[in-house]
Amino acid sequence: MSNLENNEKILKIFSNIRCLNRDQLPRYLDGRLTDVEKHLVEQHLVDCDLCFDALQVLQQQQYREKYQPLCNSMQQYIRNSIKSVSHAHKAERYQRQEQKKESFLIYFWVVAAIAAGAGIIYLVQQQGKFKPPVTKALASNTEIAATPIDNPPVQEAVITPVRAEATDTVTRRPIAVAPAPVAVPANTAPAEPEPKPVTKDTVKATVKPPVTTLVNKDSVKKQPPPAPKPAEEKEAVKPPVEHKDTPSIAKKAEEKPTPKPVPKEKKEEEHKPAPEPSGGTDEFLYKAAMVYHQQGDLNEAISRYKHLSSSAGKYGELSRYQLAVCYRSKGQTGKARRMFKEVVRMNGSMKTKAQAALDNL
Amino acid sequence: MLQQLTNLSDKELISRARKLKDQEAEGILMERYSHLMVAVCLPYLNSGPATAPEEVYPSLLQRLSESLKTQTIPKANEWIHYTIRAAQARTANNSPFFPSTESRELQQLENNVEKAATNLKEQQLLAGRFTRALDKLTAEDSHFLREFYVNNKSFAELAETRKYSVVKTRQILQQAKQKMASLLMNETYE
């Protein structure tokens, strides 16, 4: 044990002891420390010049009096400087945090604005892609609205913009060839139901592009040999026309059987003028007049039919027949009768039809 | 925060003040030694121009604060003592503080003792080395050291036995300790 104690005491030579604190310094001077405490202080004093010098100074009474107030003021000065510094530090930290927050907010809003801008651009682009069909649909809708109010709602429901878009190119052909079914009801139907099929046809026409485009189409069609194509097209058109007629009034059902022979006759008629070179322009004029007829513009149709009726051949006869139909539609039965008679006199393919119409008048 | 910092050692406070630029740690360190600074500077006050307490202490603190950022400080008391002496002597402001060789030797031995605090075998080894080094010292140095550290005699008692002043007694002890430290460090280098 004594050896251990001795070892500890020898090790004390190089033990590190803290400087005298604020409390120990005067107590050491006054001799108010315990033996152990005093020994520890003296162990430290062996090495520490600062503490030993301080003790040497404070042993003089003149400095001892000044020491305490100066010590307090020094402590206060350091504390104040720490406080101000720490406050400044805190303020700086707070400012930095606020700046960070602000910068984050700015970044956020910038990113949000960019995203919104990109979204708007994307939407605009997408709109641009879908605009043509939409506008077409809208245009068709407006046309529908512009059509006579007589149209029954059922018919409006049948003609949807989607259908107009989908069959944009395909349906144009049948429209151009549409005259055949229109002509047929005129033969058999009495005066009352006549306007209805006409309006129906006008609705169909409104869904399709305007006359000018049709004219172009027809001109395109002219390039190939005229006779066989329209015949084929007419055949293709027949079923949808019949379907469209079904929802209409019961009277139309009576008219149904009549349309069938007409296209056949027409086919025959169209086959005949095929070799004629002037038949192309007559056919075009006749179709243009038919379009006006379908659209309900009877006056324009009559003027065109009149112009065409002077020409000889199949289209002269057909145009006279249609002229008669137009007059009948307008209620000018005298003129209609005269025209039908002329058709009968011409002794052409439309003779029987004209005779039948004449009998009905 | 201040309460927590007061429990830290000088080394930790200096480290915080330097690395983290912690002004509070620096303030705590200054406050810890402020009473000693006041006492040491007392004879210097009002001894010439710009030596009023309102000027001396703030300038001293400023000087310490600046040197804290740049200088290596193994012992805060030595660094403060050096800075005060430099300020009082009005020497070149830029002369840096470097611990003396003796101081570094003492520092190393103190670290060894601190490391062996929980290891009895190392303590024994160190004690044996210290005893051998004591034996190599002069009789007076060895006597003073043994009386002071082993027999727990005070400065006054030691001074009385040899009729020396306390200052001289302390000086003899300091020098003897320094010689012993040099001997021990030379042993390790050999």
Short mmCIF file of N, CA and C in Angstrom, two decimals, chain A residues 187-270:
data_model
loop_
_atom_site.label_atom_id
_atom_site.label_comp_id
_atom_site.label_asym_id
_atom_site.label_seq_id
_atom_site.Cartn_x
_atom_site.Cartn_y
_atom_site.Cartn_z
N ASN A 187 -91.61 11.58 -107.82
CA ASN A 187 -92.47 10.94 -108.81
C ASN A 187 -93.81 10.54 -108.24
N THR A 188 -93.72 9.84 -107.11
CA THR A 188 -94.92 9.21 -106.58
C THR A 188 -95.59 10.00 -105.49
N ALA A 189 -94.77 10.66 -104.70
CA ALA A 189 -95.34 11.30 -103.50
C ALA A 189 -96.27 12.43 -103.87
N PRO A 190 -97.33 12.60 -103.05
CA PRO A 190 -98.22 13.73 -103.27
C PRO A 190 -97.57 15.03 -102.85
N ALA A 191 -98.31 16.12 -102.97
CA ALA A 191 -97.74 17.45 -102.71
C ALA A 191 -97.31 17.64 -101.27
N GLU A 192 -98.06 17.02 -100.36
CA GLU A 192 -97.78 17.26 -98.92
C GLU A 192 -96.41 16.74 -98.46
N PRO A 193 -96.14 15.47 -98.73
CA PRO A 193 -94.86 14.97 -98.18
C PRO A 193 -93.64 15.47 -98.92
N GLU A 194 -93.84 16.13 -100.00
CA GLU A 194 -92.68 16.53 -100.79
C GLU A 194 -91.64 17.36 -100.04
N PRO A 195 -92.07 18.38 -99.33
CA PRO A 195 -91.04 19.21 -98.66
C PRO A 195 -90.16 18.40 -97.72
N LYS A 196 -90.74 17.39 -97.12
CA LYS A 196 -89.96 16.66 -96.11
C LYS A 196 -88.72 15.98 -96.67
N PRO A 197 -88.89 15.19 -97.70
CA PRO A 197 -87.66 14.60 -98.26
C PRO A 197 -86.68 15.65 -98.70
N VAL A 198 -87.20 16.76 -99.18
CA VAL A 198 -86.29 17.82 -99.64
C VAL A 198 -85.48 18.35 -98.47
N THR A 199 -86.16 18.63 -97.37
CA THR A 199 -85.45 19.15 -96.19
C THR A 199 -84.45 18.13 -95.68
N LYS A 200 -84.89 16.89 -95.75
CA LYS A 200 -83.97 15.83 -95.30
C LYS A 200 -82.69 15.86 -96.09
N ASP A 201 -82.90 15.96 -97.36
CA ASP A 201 -81.74 15.99 -98.23
C ASP A 201 -80.89 17.22 -97.97
N THR A 202 -81.56 18.30 -97.66
CA THR A 202 -80.81 19.52 -97.36
C THR A 202 -79.96 19.33 -96.12
N VAL A 203 -80.53 18.66 -95.15
CA VAL A 203 -79.74 18.39 -93.92
C VAL A 203 -78.51 17.60 -94.26
N LYS A 204 -78.72 16.60 -95.07
CA LYS A 204 -77.57 15.79 -95.48
C LYS A 204 -76.54 16.66 -96.17
N ALA A 205 -77.06 17.53 -97.00
CA ALA A 205 -76.14 18.38 -97.75
C ALA A 205 -75.38 19.32 -96.84
N THR A 206 -76.04 19.81 -95.80
CA THR A 206 -75.36 20.74 -94.89
C THR A 206 -74.25 20.05 -94.14
N VAL A 207 -74.47 18.81 -93.81
CA VAL A 207 -73.42 18.07 -93.11
C VAL A 207 -72.19 17.96 -93.99
N LYS A 208 -72.42 17.77 -95.24
CA LYS A 208 -71.29 17.67 -96.18
C LYS A 208 -70.75 19.06 -96.46
N PRO A 209 -69.55 19.11 -97.04
CA PRO A 209 -68.95 20.40 -97.35
C PRO A 209 -69.77 21.18 -98.36
N PRO A 210 -69.53 22.48 -98.44
CA PRO A 210 -70.34 23.34 -99.31
C PRO A 210 -70.20 22.98 -100.78
N VAL A 211 -70.99 23.66 -101.57
CA VAL A 211 -71.11 23.34 -102.99
C VAL A 211 -69.79 23.45 -103.71
N THR A 212 -69.04 24.47 -103.34
CA THR A 212 -67.79 24.70 -104.06
C THR A 212 -66.88 23.49 -103.96
N THR A 213 -66.79 22.93 -102.78
CA THR A 213 -65.94 21.75 -102.61
C THR A 213 -66.49 20.61 -103.42
N LEU A 214 -67.80 20.51 -103.43
CA LEU A 214 -68.42 19.44 -104.20
C LEU A 214 -68.07 19.56 -105.67
N VAL A 215 -68.11 20.76 -106.14
CA VAL A 215 -67.81 21.02 -107.54
C VAL A 215 -66.41 20.52 -107.85
N ASN A 216 -65.51 20.83 -106.93
CA ASN A 216 -64.14 20.36 -107.15
C ASN A 216 -64.09 18.86 -107.22
N LYS A 217 -64.81 18.25 -106.33
CA LYS A 217 -64.83 16.79 -106.27
C LYS A 217 -65.34 16.23 -107.59
N ASP A 218 -66.39 16.84 -108.04
CA ASP A 218 -66.99 16.36 -109.27
C ASP A 218 -66.03 16.51 -110.43
N SER A 219 -65.32 17.64 -110.39
CA SER A 219 -64.36 17.85 -111.47
C SER A 219 -63.28 16.79 -111.42
N VAL A 220 -62.93 16.40 -110.20
CA VAL A 220 -61.94 15.32 -110.07
C VAL A 220 -62.51 14.03 -110.62
N LYS A 221 -63.76 13.83 -110.31
CA LYS A 221 -64.40 12.59 -110.78
C LYS A 221 -64.47 12.52 -112.30
N LYS A 222 -64.55 13.66 -112.88
CA LYS A 222 -64.71 13.70 -114.34
C LYS A 222 -63.54 13.07 -115.07
N GLN A 223 -62.39 13.21 -114.52
CA GLN A 223 -61.19 12.75 -115.19
C GLN A 223 -61.27 11.29 -115.62
N PRO A 224 -61.64 10.37 -114.75
CA PRO A 224 -61.84 9.00 -115.22
C PRO A 224 -63.10 8.92 -116.07
N PRO A 225 -63.29 7.82 -116.81
CA PRO A 225 -64.52 7.68 -117.63
C PRO A 225 -65.74 7.85 -116.76
N PRO A 226 -66.65 8.71 -117.12
CA PRO A 226 -67.76 9.13 -116.27
C PRO A 226 -68.82 8.07 -116.03
N ALA A 227 -69.11 7.27 -117.01
CA ALA A 227 -70.27 6.39 -116.93
C ALA A 227 -70.20 5.33 -115.84
N PRO A 228 -69.16 4.52 -115.80
CA PRO A 228 -69.22 3.39 -114.85
C PRO A 228 -69.13 3.83 -113.40
N LYS A 229 -68.36 4.85 -113.12
CA LYS A 229 -68.13 5.21 -111.73
C LYS A 229 -69.38 5.67 -111.00
N PRO A 230 -70.08 6.62 -111.54
CA PRO A 230 -71.29 7.05 -110.82
C PRO A 230 -72.24 5.90 -110.58
N ALA A 231 -72.32 5.01 -111.54
CA ALA A 231 -73.22 3.86 -111.37
C ALA A 231 -72.84 3.06 -110.15
N GLU A 232 -71.55 2.81 -110.01
CA GLU A 232 -71.06 2.04 -108.85
C GLU A 232 -71.34 2.78 -107.57
N GLU A 233 -71.06 4.06 -107.64
CA GLU A 233 -71.26 4.88 -106.44
C GLU A 233 -72.72 4.86 -106.02
N LYS A 234 -73.58 4.95 -106.98
CA LYS A 234 -75.00 4.95 -106.66
C LYS A 234 -75.40 3.67 -105.96
N GLU A 235 -74.85 2.59 -106.46
CA GLU A 235 -75.14 1.29 -105.83
C GLU A 235 -74.68 1.29 -104.37
N ALA A 236 -73.51 1.88 -104.19
CA ALA A 236 -72.96 1.92 -102.83
C ALA A 236 -73.79 2.82 -101.94
N VAL A 237 -74.35 3.81 -102.51
CA VAL A 237 -75.09 4.80 -101.71
C VAL A 237 -76.45 4.27 -101.29
N LYS A 238 -77.01 3.45 -102.08
CA LYS A 238 -78.40 3.03 -101.86
C LYS A 238 -78.72 2.64 -100.43
N PRO A 239 -78.01 1.68 -99.85
CA PRO A 239 -78.43 1.22 -98.51
C PRO A 239 -78.50 2.33 -97.49
N PRO A 240 -77.47 3.17 -97.31
CA PRO A 240 -77.59 4.22 -96.31
C PRO A 240 -78.76 5.15 -96.56
N VAL A 241 -79.05 5.41 -97.80
CA VAL A 241 -80.17 6.32 -98.10
C VAL A 241 -81.47 5.69 -97.64
N GLU A 242 -81.60 4.44 -97.88
CA GLU A 242 -82.82 3.74 -97.45
C GLU A 242 -82.94 3.74 -95.94
N HIS A 243 -81.79 3.52 -95.28
CA HIS A 243 -81.80 3.51 -93.82
C HIS A 243 -82.22 4.85 -93.28
N LYS A 244 -81.75 5.86 -93.93
CA LYS A 244 -82.08 7.21 -93.44
C LYS A 244 -83.56 7.50 -93.64
N ASP A 245 -84.07 6.91 -94.63
CA ASP A 245 -85.49 7.15 -94.90
C ASP A 245 -86.40 6.47 -93.89
N THR A 246 -85.91 5.39 -93.34
CA THR A 246 -86.76 4.59 -92.43
C THR A 246 -87.31 5.37 -91.28
N PRO A 247 -86.53 6.17 -90.58
CA PRO A 247 -87.13 6.88 -89.44
C PRO A 247 -88.15 7.92 -89.87
N SER A 248 -88.21 8.29 -91.08
CA SER A 248 -89.12 9.36 -91.53
C SER A 248 -90.57 8.85 -91.53
N ILE A 249 -91.39 9.68 -92.05
CA ILE A 249 -92.85 9.45 -91.95
C ILE A 249 -93.26 8.17 -92.68
N ALA A 250 -94.42 7.66 -92.31
CA ALA A 250 -94.88 6.38 -92.86
C ALA A 250 -95.10 6.44 -94.36
N LYS A 251 -95.41 7.63 -94.80
CA LYS A 251 -95.65 7.77 -96.25
C LYS A 251 -94.45 7.39 -97.06
N LYS A 252 -93.30 7.66 -96.53
CA LYS A 252 -92.07 7.36 -97.23
C LYS A 252 -91.91 5.88 -97.46
N ALA A 253 -92.43 5.12 -96.50
CA ALA A 253 -92.36 3.66 -96.64
C ALA A 253 -93.04 3.22 -97.92
N GLU A 254 -94.11 3.93 -98.26
CA GLU A 254 -94.81 3.62 -99.53
C GLU A 254 -93.93 3.97 -100.72
N GLU A 255 -93.15 4.99 -100.55
CA GLU A 255 -92.30 5.42 -101.65
C GLU A 255 -91.10 4.51 -101.87
N LYS A 256 -90.81 3.74 -100.84
CA LYS A 256 -89.60 2.91 -100.88
C LYS A 256 -89.44 2.06 -102.15
N PRO A 257 -90.44 1.32 -102.49
CA PRO A 257 -90.22 0.46 -103.66
C PRO A 257 -89.83 1.22 -104.91
N THR A 258 -90.24 2.43 -105.03
CA THR A 258 -89.96 3.21 -106.26
C THR A 258 -88.49 3.52 -106.46
N PRO A 259 -87.72 3.88 -105.43
CA PRO A 259 -86.34 4.26 -105.69
C PRO A 259 -85.53 3.18 -106.40
N LYS A 260 -85.86 1.94 -106.12
CA LYS A 260 -85.03 0.87 -106.68
C LYS A 260 -84.97 0.88 -108.21
N PRO A 261 -86.11 0.90 -108.88
CA PRO A 261 -86.00 0.89 -110.34
C PRO A 261 -85.32 2.11 -110.92
N VAL A 262 -85.46 3.22 -110.25
CA VAL A 262 -84.92 4.46 -110.81
C VAL A 262 -83.42 4.40 -111.04
N PRO A 263 -82.66 4.01 -110.03
CA PRO A 263 -81.24 3.94 -110.28
C PRO A 263 -80.91 2.98 -111.41
N LYS A 264 -81.68 1.92 -111.49
CA LYS A 264 -81.42 0.95 -112.57
C LYS A 264 -81.59 1.64 -113.93
N GLU A 265 -82.69 2.36 -114.01
CA GLU A 265 -82.94 3.08 -115.26
C GLU A 265 -81.82 4.07 -115.53
N LYS A 266 -81.46 4.73 -114.46
CA LYS A 266 -80.40 5.74 -114.58
C LYS A 266 -79.12 5.11 -115.06
N LYS A 267 -78.88 3.93 -114.48
CA LYS A 267 -77.66 3.21 -114.88
C LYS A 267 -77.67 3.01 -116.39
N GLU A 268 -78.82 2.57 -116.82
CA GLU A 268 -78.94 2.32 -118.27
C GLU A 268 -78.72 3.61 -119.06
N GLU A 269 -79.36 4.66 -118.52
CA GLU A 269 -79.25 5.95 -119.19
C GLU A 269 -77.81 6.46 -119.19
N GLU A 270 -77.17 6.26 -118.07
CA GLU A 270 -75.81 6.77 -117.93
C GLU A 270 -74.83 5.97 -118.79
#
